Coordinates of C-alpha atoms and ligand atoms in Angstrom, one line a residue:
M960 CA 18.6 -5.4 -7.6
I961 CA 17.1 -8.5 -6.1
V962 CA 13.8 -10.1 -7.3
L963 CA 11.7 -12.2 -5.2
G964 CA 9.8 -14.7 -7.5
A965 CA 10.5 -15.7 -11.1
G966 CA 7.2 -15.5 -12.4
P967 CA 6.2 -13.6 -15.6
V968 CA 6.5 -10.3 -13.4
G969 CA 9.7 -11.1 -11.8
Q970 CA 11.5 -12.0 -15.1
N971 CA 10.2 -8.9 -16.8
V972 CA 11.4 -6.4 -14.0
A973 CA 14.8 -8.3 -14.0
D974 CA 15.1 -7.7 -17.6
R975 CA 14.2 -4.0 -17.6
A976 CA 16.7 -3.5 -14.8
R977 CA 19.2 -5.3 -16.7
V978 CA 18.9 -3.1 -19.6
A979 CA 18.9 -0.2 -17.3
G980 CA 22.5 -1.4 -16.4
L981 CA 21.6 -2.8 -12.9
T982 CA 23.2 -6.2 -11.7
V983 CA 20.2 -8.4 -11.0
A984 CA 19.6 -11.5 -8.7
V985 CA 16.5 -13.6 -9.1
V986 CA 15.2 -15.8 -6.4
E987 CA 12.8 -18.7 -7.0
C988 CA 11.7 -21.2 -4.7
E989 CA 9.4 -23.6 -7.2
L990 CA 9.3 -23.2 -11.0
V991 CA 11.0 -20.1 -13.1
G992 CA 7.9 -19.1 -15.1
G993 CA 5.6 -19.1 -11.9
E994 CA 1.9 -19.8 -11.7
C995 CA 1.2 -18.4 -15.1
S996 CA 3.4 -20.9 -17.0
Y997 CA 2.5 -24.1 -15.2
W998 CA -0.8 -23.8 -13.4
A999 CA -2.8 -20.7 -14.7
C1000 CA -2.8 -18.9 -18.2
V1001 CA -0.8 -21.3 -20.2
P1002 CA -2.2 -24.4 -19.2
S1003 CA -5.8 -23.3 -19.1
K1004 CA -5.7 -21.6 -22.5
A1005 CA -3.8 -24.6 -24.0
L1006 CA -6.7 -26.8 -22.7
L1007 CA -9.4 -24.3 -23.6
R1008 CA -8.5 -23.7 -27.1
P1009 CA -9.5 -27.3 -28.5
V1010 CA -12.6 -27.1 -26.5
V1011 CA -13.6 -23.7 -28.2
A1012 CA -12.1 -24.7 -31.6
V1013 CA -14.6 -27.5 -31.7
A1014 CA -17.5 -25.4 -30.8
D1015 CA -16.6 -22.7 -33.2
T1016 CA -17.1 -25.4 -36.2
Q1017 CA -20.4 -26.3 -34.7
R1018 CA -21.7 -22.7 -35.5
V1019 CA -20.6 -22.9 -39.2
D1020 CA -22.8 -24.8 -41.6
G1021 CA -20.4 -27.0 -43.7
A1022 CA -17.7 -27.2 -41.0
R1023 CA -20.3 -28.5 -38.7
Q1024 CA -21.1 -31.7 -40.8
A1025 CA -17.2 -32.4 -40.9
V1026 CA -16.3 -32.2 -37.2
T1027 CA -18.7 -34.8 -35.7
G1028 CA -16.3 -36.7 -33.3
R1029 CA -15.4 -36.2 -29.7
L1030 CA -12.3 -34.3 -28.3
D1031 CA -9.2 -36.6 -28.1
T1032 CA -8.4 -35.8 -24.4
T1033 CA -5.1 -37.6 -24.6
R1034 CA -4.1 -35.2 -27.5
V1035 CA -5.5 -32.4 -25.5
F1036 CA -3.5 -33.1 -22.5
A1037 CA -0.4 -33.8 -24.5
R1038 CA -1.0 -30.4 -26.1
R1039 CA -1.1 -28.8 -22.6
N1040 CA 1.9 -30.8 -21.4
H1041 CA 3.8 -29.3 -24.7
Y1042 CA 3.0 -25.7 -23.7
V1043 CA 4.0 -26.2 -20.1
T1044 CA 7.3 -27.9 -21.2
D1045 CA 6.4 -31.0 -19.0
W1046 CA 6.7 -28.8 -16.0
D1047 CA 10.4 -28.4 -16.6
D1048 CA 11.6 -24.9 -16.2
S1049 CA 15.0 -25.2 -17.7
G1050 CA 14.3 -23.2 -20.8
Q1051 CA 13.1 -20.3 -18.6
A1052 CA 16.0 -20.6 -16.2
K1053 CA 18.3 -20.4 -19.1
W1054 CA 16.5 -17.4 -20.2
V1055 CA 16.9 -15.6 -16.9
R1056 CA 20.7 -16.3 -17.0
S1057 CA 20.8 -15.2 -20.7
I1058 CA 19.7 -11.6 -19.9
G1059 CA 22.8 -11.6 -17.5
A1060 CA 20.8 -12.1 -14.1
D1061 CA 21.8 -14.5 -11.5
L1062 CA 19.3 -17.2 -10.6
F1063 CA 19.1 -18.3 -7.0
R1064 CA 17.0 -21.4 -6.3
G1065 CA 15.4 -21.3 -2.9
R1066 CA 12.9 -19.4 -0.5
G1067 CA 13.6 -15.7 -0.5
R1068 CA 12.8 -13.7 2.5
I1069 CA 13.5 -10.0 3.1
D1070 CA 16.0 -9.5 6.3
G1071 CA 15.7 -6.0 6.9
P1072 CA 16.3 -3.1 4.4
R1073 CA 17.9 -3.9 1.1
R1074 CA 18.8 -7.5 2.3
V1075 CA 17.3 -11.1 1.3
T1076 CA 18.0 -14.4 2.7
V1077 CA 17.6 -17.3 0.3
T1078 CA 17.1 -20.9 2.0
Q1079 CA 17.5 -23.7 -0.3
D1080 CA 15.4 -27.0 0.2
D1081 CA 18.5 -28.7 1.8
G1082 CA 18.4 -26.1 4.4
A1083 CA 21.5 -24.2 3.2
S1084 CA 21.3 -20.5 3.1
R1085 CA 22.9 -17.3 2.1
T1086 CA 22.3 -13.6 2.4
L1087 CA 22.1 -11.2 -0.5
A1088 CA 22.5 -7.5 -0.3
A1089 CA 20.9 -4.9 -3.0
R1090 CA 22.5 -1.6 -3.5
H1091 CA 19.3 -0.1 -5.1
A1092 CA 16.1 -2.1 -4.8
V1093 CA 14.3 -5.3 -3.9
A1094 CA 11.4 -6.2 -6.1
I1095 CA 8.5 -8.6 -4.6
A1096 CA 7.0 -10.5 -7.3
T1097 CA 6.0 -13.6 -5.3
G1098 CA 2.5 -13.8 -6.8
S1099 CA -0.6 -15.3 -5.3
R1100 CA -2.2 -18.6 -4.3
P1101 CA -5.7 -20.0 -4.0
A1102 CA -7.7 -18.7 -1.1
L1103 CA -9.8 -21.5 0.3
P1104 CA -13.0 -20.6 2.5
D1105 CA -13.1 -22.1 5.9
I1106 CA -15.9 -24.7 5.5
P1107 CA -16.2 -27.8 7.5
G1108 CA -14.9 -30.8 5.9
I1109 CA -12.8 -28.9 3.2
K1110 CA -9.3 -30.4 3.9
E1111 CA -10.7 -34.0 3.9
A1112 CA -12.6 -33.1 0.7
R1113 CA -9.1 -32.8 -1.0
P1114 CA -10.5 -30.1 -3.3
W1115 CA -8.9 -29.1 -6.6
T1116 CA -7.6 -25.5 -7.0
N1117 CA -6.2 -24.0 -10.3
R1118 CA -3.2 -26.4 -9.8
H1119 CA -5.3 -29.7 -10.5
G1120 CA -7.6 -27.8 -12.6
T1121 CA -4.6 -27.3 -15.0
D1122 CA -2.5 -30.0 -14.3
S1123 CA -4.8 -33.0 -14.2
S1124 CA -4.8 -35.6 -17.0
T1125 CA -7.9 -37.4 -15.9
V1126 CA -11.2 -36.2 -16.6
P1127 CA -13.6 -36.5 -13.4
A1128 CA -17.1 -38.0 -14.5
R1129 CA -18.8 -35.4 -12.1
L1130 CA -16.9 -32.0 -11.2
A1131 CA -18.4 -29.4 -8.9
I1132 CA -16.9 -26.1 -9.3
V1133 CA -17.3 -23.3 -6.5
G1134 CA -16.9 -19.9 -7.6
G1135 CA -18.3 -17.6 -10.6
G1136 CA -15.3 -15.5 -11.2
G1137 CA -13.2 -15.8 -14.1
V1138 CA -11.2 -19.0 -12.9
G1139 CA -14.5 -20.7 -12.3
V1140 CA -16.2 -19.7 -15.5
E1141 CA -13.2 -20.9 -17.7
M1142 CA -12.7 -24.1 -15.5
A1143 CA -16.4 -25.0 -16.3
T1144 CA -16.0 -24.5 -20.0
L1145 CA -13.0 -26.5 -20.0
W1146 CA -13.9 -29.4 -18.0
Q1147 CA -17.2 -29.6 -19.5
G1148 CA -15.8 -29.5 -22.8
L1149 CA -13.4 -32.3 -22.0
G1150 CA -16.1 -34.5 -20.9
S1151 CA -16.9 -33.8 -17.2
R1152 CA -20.4 -33.3 -16.0
V1153 CA -19.8 -30.0 -14.3
T1154 CA -22.1 -28.2 -11.9
L1155 CA -21.0 -24.6 -11.2
L1156 CA -22.1 -23.0 -8.0
A1157 CA -21.8 -19.2 -7.5
R1158 CA -22.8 -16.9 -4.7
R1159 CA -23.8 -14.2 -6.8
S1160 CA -24.1 -13.7 -10.7
L1161 CA -21.3 -14.9 -12.8
L1162 CA -18.4 -12.6 -13.5
A1163 CA -19.8 -10.0 -11.2
R1164 CA -17.3 -7.4 -11.8
M1165 CA -18.0 -7.0 -15.3
E1166 CA -21.2 -5.4 -17.1
P1167 CA -24.2 -7.5 -16.0
F1168 CA -24.9 -8.8 -19.4
A1169 CA -21.4 -10.5 -19.4
G1170 CA -22.5 -13.0 -16.7
E1171 CA -25.8 -13.6 -18.3
L1172 CA -24.4 -14.4 -21.7
I1173 CA -21.6 -16.6 -20.2
A1174 CA -24.1 -18.6 -17.9
R1175 CA -26.3 -19.0 -21.0
G1176 CA -23.3 -20.3 -23.0
L1177 CA -22.4 -22.8 -20.1
T1178 CA -25.8 -23.9 -19.9
Q1179 CA -26.1 -24.6 -23.5
A1180 CA -22.8 -26.5 -23.3
G1181 CA -24.5 -28.7 -20.6
V1182 CA -23.2 -27.2 -17.5
D1183 CA -25.5 -27.1 -14.5
V1184 CA -25.2 -23.4 -13.4
R1185 CA -26.6 -22.6 -9.9
I1186 CA -26.5 -18.9 -8.9
G1187 CA -27.2 -17.7 -5.4
V1188 CA -25.8 -20.8 -3.7
Q1189 CA -23.2 -21.4 -1.2
V1190 CA -21.5 -24.4 -0.1
T1191 CA -21.7 -25.0 4.0
A1192 CA -20.0 -28.3 4.4
L1193 CA -18.2 -31.0 2.5
R1194 CA -17.7 -34.7 3.1
R1195 CA -15.5 -37.3 1.2
P1196 CA -15.4 -41.1 2.0
D1197 CA -15.4 -41.8 -1.7
S1198 CA -16.9 -39.2 -3.7
V1199 CA -17.4 -35.7 -2.5
T1200 CA -20.8 -34.5 -1.0
L1201 CA -21.3 -30.7 -0.8
T1202 CA -24.0 -29.4 1.4
L1203 CA -25.6 -26.4 0.2
D1204 CA -27.1 -23.3 2.0
D1205 CA -30.7 -24.1 0.4
G1206 CA -30.4 -27.4 2.3
S1207 CA -29.9 -29.6 -0.9
E1208 CA -26.8 -31.7 -1.2
L1209 CA -24.7 -32.4 -4.4
E1210 CA -22.5 -35.3 -5.0
A1211 CA -19.4 -35.2 -7.4
D1212 CA -16.1 -37.0 -8.2
E1213 CA -14.0 -33.8 -7.5
V1214 CA -14.8 -30.5 -6.3
M1215 CA -12.6 -27.5 -7.3
F1216 CA -12.6 -24.1 -5.3
A1217 CA -12.1 -20.9 -7.5
T1218 CA -13.0 -18.6 -4.8
G1219 CA -10.3 -15.9 -5.0
R1220 CA -6.6 -15.4 -4.4
A1221 CA -4.5 -14.7 -1.4
P1222 CA -1.0 -13.0 -1.7
H1223 CA 2.3 -14.9 -1.3
T1224 CA 3.3 -12.6 1.3
D1225 CA 3.0 -14.5 4.6
D1226 CA 6.5 -15.8 4.7
I1227 CA 8.8 -13.5 3.0
G1228 CA 10.1 -11.4 6.1
L1229 CA 7.7 -8.2 5.6
D1230 CA 7.9 -7.8 9.3
T1231 CA 11.6 -7.1 9.4
V1232 CA 10.5 -3.9 7.3
G1233 CA 7.4 -2.9 9.3
L1234 CA 5.0 -4.5 7.2
T1235 CA 2.3 -6.9 7.8
P1236 CA 2.8 -10.4 6.7
G1237 CA 0.2 -12.0 4.5
S1238 CA -1.1 -8.8 3.6
W1239 CA -1.5 -7.3 -0.2
L1240 CA 1.2 -4.8 -0.8
D1241 CA 0.0 -1.2 -1.2
V1242 CA 2.2 0.6 -3.9
D1243 CA 2.4 4.0 -5.6
T1244 CA 2.4 4.6 -9.1
T1245 CA 6.0 3.6 -9.8
C1246 CA 5.3 0.2 -7.6
L1247 CA 7.1 1.5 -4.6
V1248 CA 5.6 0.0 -1.5
R1249 CA 4.1 2.6 0.7
G1250 CA 5.0 2.8 4.4
V1251 CA 8.7 1.8 4.0
E1252 CA 11.5 4.1 4.6
G1253 CA 13.8 4.9 1.7
D1254 CA 13.1 4.2 -2.0
W1255 CA 14.2 0.6 -2.3
L1256 CA 11.2 -1.7 -1.8
Y1257 CA 8.7 -2.4 -4.8
A1258 CA 5.8 -5.0 -5.1
L1259 CA 4.9 -6.1 -8.7
G1260 CA 2.2 -8.3 -10.3
D1261 CA -0.5 -10.2 -8.0
V1262 CA 1.1 -9.3 -4.7
N1263 CA 0.1 -5.6 -5.0
H1264 CA -3.5 -6.7 -5.7
R1265 CA -3.9 -3.9 -8.6
A1266 CA -4.9 -6.2 -11.3
L1267 CA -4.3 -10.1 -10.9
L1268 CA -3.3 -10.5 -14.6
T1269 CA -0.1 -11.4 -16.3
H1270 CA -0.2 -8.8 -19.0
Q1271 CA -1.0 -6.0 -16.3
G1272 CA 2.0 -7.4 -14.0
K1273 CA 4.5 -7.1 -16.9
Y1274 CA 3.3 -3.6 -17.5
Q1275 CA 4.0 -2.9 -13.9
A1276 CA 7.3 -4.6 -14.4
R1277 CA 8.4 -2.7 -17.3
T1278 CA 7.3 0.6 -15.8
A1279 CA 8.9 -0.1 -12.3
G1280 CA 11.9 -1.5 -13.9
D1281 CA 12.5 1.8 -15.9
A1282 CA 11.8 3.6 -12.7
I1283 CA 14.4 1.7 -10.6
G1284 CA 16.8 2.4 -13.3
A1285 CA 16.2 6.0 -13.5
R1286 CA 16.4 6.2 -9.5
A1287 CA 19.5 4.2 -9.6
A1288 CA 21.3 6.5 -12.0
G1289 CA 19.9 9.6 -10.2
L1290 CA 17.8 10.5 -13.1
P1291 CA 14.4 12.5 -12.9
L1292 CA 11.3 10.5 -12.6
D1293 CA 8.5 10.8 -15.3
D1294 CA 5.8 9.7 -13.0
A1295 CA 2.9 12.1 -14.1
P1296 CA 0.0 10.2 -15.3
W1297 CA 0.6 8.2 -18.4
G1298 CA 4.4 9.1 -17.9
D1299 CA 7.1 6.5 -18.6
H1300 CA 7.4 5.6 -14.9
A1301 CA 3.8 5.6 -14.0
T1302 CA 1.4 2.7 -14.2
T1303 CA -1.6 4.7 -15.2
A1304 CA -3.3 2.2 -17.1
D1305 CA -3.7 0.1 -13.8
Q1306 CA -6.4 2.6 -12.9
H1307 CA -7.8 3.6 -16.3
A1308 CA -7.3 0.9 -18.9
V1309 CA -7.0 -2.6 -17.6
P1310 CA -7.9 -5.1 -20.4
Q1311 CA -9.2 -8.6 -19.5
V1312 CA -10.4 -11.4 -21.6
F1313 CA -12.3 -14.6 -20.3
F1314 CA -11.7 -17.4 -22.7
T1315 CA -15.1 -19.0 -22.4
D1316 CA -17.5 -19.8 -25.1
P1317 CA -18.6 -17.2 -25.9
E1318 CA -15.7 -15.1 -24.9
A1319 CA -16.1 -12.3 -22.5
G1320 CA -13.7 -9.1 -22.7
A1321 CA -13.6 -5.7 -21.2
V1322 CA -11.2 -2.7 -20.5
G1323 CA -11.5 0.4 -18.5
L1324 CA -14.7 1.2 -16.6
S1325 CA -18.1 -0.5 -16.6
A1326 CA -21.2 1.8 -16.5
E1327 CA -21.6 1.3 -12.7
E1328 CA -17.9 2.0 -12.0
A1329 CA -18.2 5.1 -14.3
A1330 CA -21.2 6.3 -12.3
R1331 CA -19.4 5.7 -9.2
A1332 CA -16.5 7.5 -10.2
G1333 CA -18.7 10.7 -10.8
H1334 CA -18.3 10.7 -14.6
R1335 CA -21.2 12.2 -16.7
A1336 CA -21.4 9.2 -18.9
K1337 CA -23.5 7.7 -21.7
V1338 CA -23.9 4.0 -22.3
V1339 CA -24.2 2.6 -25.8
D1340 CA -25.3 -0.8 -26.3
L1341 CA -25.6 -3.0 -29.3
D1342 CA -26.0 -6.8 -30.3
L1343 CA -22.6 -7.8 -32.1
S1344 CA -24.8 -9.4 -34.7
A1345 CA -25.1 -5.9 -36.1
A1346 CA -21.8 -6.4 -37.8
Q1347 CA -22.3 -8.7 -40.9
G1348 CA -18.8 -9.8 -40.3
A1349 CA -20.1 -11.5 -37.0
N1350 CA -22.8 -13.4 -38.9
L1351 CA -20.2 -14.6 -41.5
Y1352 CA -17.9 -15.6 -38.6
A1353 CA -20.6 -17.9 -36.8
D1354 CA -24.0 -18.8 -38.0
G1355 CA -26.5 -17.3 -35.6
Y1356 CA -23.9 -15.0 -34.0
Q1357 CA -24.8 -14.3 -30.5
G1358 CA -22.9 -11.3 -28.6
H1359 CA -23.2 -7.9 -27.2
A1360 CA -21.0 -4.9 -27.0
R1361 CA -21.2 -1.9 -24.7
M1362 CA -19.3 1.3 -24.5
V1363 CA -19.3 3.9 -22.0
V1364 CA -18.7 7.4 -23.0
D1365 CA -17.2 10.2 -21.0
L1366 CA -19.9 13.0 -22.1
D1367 CA -17.5 15.8 -21.2
R1368 CA -14.4 14.9 -23.0
E1369 CA -16.1 12.7 -25.9
V1370 CA -13.7 9.9 -25.1
L1371 CA -14.3 6.1 -24.1
L1372 CA -14.1 5.1 -20.4
G1373 CA -14.8 1.6 -21.0
V1374 CA -15.6 -1.0 -23.5
T1375 CA -17.2 -4.6 -23.0
F1376 CA -17.7 -7.4 -25.7
V1377 CA -19.2 -10.7 -25.2
G1378 CA -19.1 -12.9 -28.3
Y1379 CA -17.3 -15.6 -30.3
G1380 CA -13.7 -14.4 -31.2
I1381 CA -13.8 -11.3 -29.4
S1382 CA -10.4 -11.8 -27.6
E1383 CA -8.7 -10.4 -30.6
L1384 CA -11.2 -7.4 -30.9
L1385 CA -10.4 -6.2 -27.5
H1386 CA -7.0 -4.6 -28.1
S1387 CA -8.8 -2.1 -30.4
A1388 CA -10.9 -1.0 -27.3
T1389 CA -7.8 -0.8 -25.2
I1390 CA -6.1 1.4 -27.6
A1391 CA -9.1 3.6 -27.8
V1392 CA -9.5 3.8 -24.1
A1393 CA -5.6 4.0 -23.0
G1394 CA -5.0 6.4 -25.9
E1395 CA -8.1 8.6 -25.0
V1396 CA -9.0 8.8 -28.8
P1397 CA -11.6 11.4 -29.1
L1398 CA -14.6 9.9 -30.6
K1399 CA -14.5 12.6 -33.4
R1400 CA -11.2 10.9 -34.3
L1401 CA -12.3 7.3 -33.9
R1402 CA -14.7 7.5 -36.7
H1403 CA -11.9 7.8 -39.0
A1404 CA -10.4 4.4 -37.7
V1405 CA -12.4 2.2 -40.4
A1406 CA -13.0 -1.3 -39.6
C1407 CA -12.5 -3.8 -42.4
F1408 CA -15.6 -5.3 -44.2
P1409 CA -16.6 -8.0 -43.2
T1410 CA -15.3 -8.3 -39.9
V1411 CA -16.6 -8.5 -36.1
S1412 CA -14.6 -5.2 -35.8
E1413 CA -17.1 -3.3 -37.8
I1414 CA -19.1 -3.3 -34.7
W1415 CA -17.2 0.0 -34.0
L1416 CA -18.9 1.8 -36.8
F1417 CA -22.4 0.8 -35.5
L1418 CA -21.5 1.7 -31.8
L1419 CA -20.3 5.1 -33.0
A1420 CA -23.5 5.7 -35.3
A1421 CA -25.6 4.7 -32.3
Y1422 CA -23.9 7.1 -30.1
H1423 CA -24.4 10.2 -32.4
R1424 CA -27.9 9.1 -33.1
S1425 CA -29.1 9.0 -29.6
Ligands
FAD651 C1 -6.5 -20.5 -13.6 C2 -5.9 -19.3 -13.8 C3 -6.0 -18.6 -15.3 C4 -5.5 -17.6 -15.5 N1 -5.4 -17.1 -16.7 C5 -5.0 -15.8 -16.8 C6 -5.1 -15.4 -18.3 O1 -5.4 -16.1 -19.2 N2 -4.2 -14.2 -18.5 C7 -3.8 -13.3 -17.6 O2 -3.3 -12.3 -17.6 N3 -3.7 -13.8 -16.4 C8 -4.3 -15.1 -16.0 N4 -4.2 -15.5 -14.7 C9 -3.7 -14.7 -13.7 C10 -2.1 -14.8 -13.6 O3 -1.8 -16.3 -13.4 C11 -1.5 -14.0 -12.7 O4 -1.8 -12.8 -12.7 C12 0.1 -14.1 -12.9 O5 0.6 -15.3 -12.7 C13 0.8 -13.2 -11.9 O6 2.3 -13.1 -12.0 P1 3.2 -13.2 -11.0 O7 4.6 -13.0 -11.6 O8 2.8 -11.9 -10.2 O9 3.0 -14.3 -9.9 P2 3.2 -15.9 -10.2 O10 2.8 -16.2 -11.6 O11 2.5 -16.6 -9.2 O12 4.8 -16.1 -9.9 C14 5.3 -15.9 -8.4 C15 6.5 -16.8 -8.5 O13 7.2 -16.2 -7.2 C16 7.6 -17.5 -6.5 N5 7.8 -17.4 -5.1 C17 6.6 -17.0 -4.2 N6 7.2 -16.7 -3.0 C18 8.5 -17.0 -3.1 C19 9.7 -16.7 -2.4 N7 9.4 -16.3 -0.8 N8 10.9 -17.0 -2.9 C20 11.3 -17.1 -4.0 N9 10.2 -17.3 -4.9 C21 9.0 -17.3 -4.5 C22 6.5 -18.5 -7.1 O14 7.1 -19.9 -6.8 C23 6.2 -18.2 -8.3 O15 7.1 -18.9 -9.2 C24 -4.7 -16.8 -14.4 C25 -4.8 -17.3 -13.0 C26 -5.5 -18.5 -12.7 C27 -5.3 -19.0 -11.4

């Protein structure tokens, strides 16, 4: 098998295929470890953790008085540099070789069925041929809007947003999705004066209360949150001036665009197999690309646009890796829903956490998505402060929980939590949603007293009462 891209997803599918007994070639044109390891998940969380850790102490009487200084940004950046191994990928490259895969450095392009040409930086190229499969795991890049002056403004994207070691005095962030709200939390915490500009509500794909609570948290932290505005033009002689559609102007030292992602598929030879360059890749449940003859081309991770998340891409990699192994061995596939070779959770149980302050996390369907999908559903809402453990965790705990129940089967369709420290709580909801645990049984899953998890007890009681 040939794997295009050695991000978290490419590495995982390579590993799984090796376990299945295939020989594997992995092609990487930048750093082994991908966007996730060096410019996305890892550095952003390494930078966010100190910001949120200090904020946590301010909600605990006794600790608040002990932590009175400002963040030491030099140490925070050093912490980030440690977790991104100073952008040196030799450790991860060694790991790829340790699983018995061959690593080829260079840009990979598909060159007809089962063939990939690898072009090195010095122009030398070679062609690899796969017997069984080619897996595209080339990820995504920032999608920048076509606004006059955007190029001259030299905007930050997730790259500078995670690798900068200087704190701009004034930072304008455009985009109210997950990347935008995390970046606003992070850079405001590090000392920038952040203005967050969003066309519509924050975290618009989540339950509406999530965006509202995150906006409130950001405002309390000092971020200027402006919702319902668009940038129409940019100028940068020195600082950046943003013209907004309400006619006003905003001046900042840097501007960051967090306005979505585009697939890394424009220059990977899709045209040689009848696909459209630059498009997201449509796949079946085993991650086989639709519209290509013969069962050999797979697309995993961000490129298939199912869920642009590392953990979900790695789940696809494990599932597709096993499916590739089974197909190569001529074994039957177990690709019925929830089977070993089906990425069923992509449709029903995708968990996601935003590491803001408070944190926002959700799995499965929102109330609106459940209604749109035709479910007869009941929505149960509660303040997380109903759980005594929440108040002991943070004085004056602010947070909210919602569960969406399928009334016909009495199982959970989705759960959303917004509150302090809920990132570790979300997996309990993921197990309940993916496991389709009947509510009748869930009441026997007893949460420890006094933890935030006790919210489950109150959610179930509220469901039965109403
Ligand atoms: C700021 C930010 C924060 C995020 N935080 C989180 C988080 O906390 N949790 C989470 O789950 N997700 C998070 N994400 C999303 C996550 O980063 C992606 O979902 C994940 O990186 C996708 O993994 P991937 O392997 O598909 O792609 P990538 O990580 O992008 O890796 C793709 C690899 O393919 C290589 N490549 C591309 N084209 C070629 C080619 N032609 N030939 C050879 N190699 C090629 C690239 O160089 C790259 O190394 C975040 C994203 C951003 C932007």
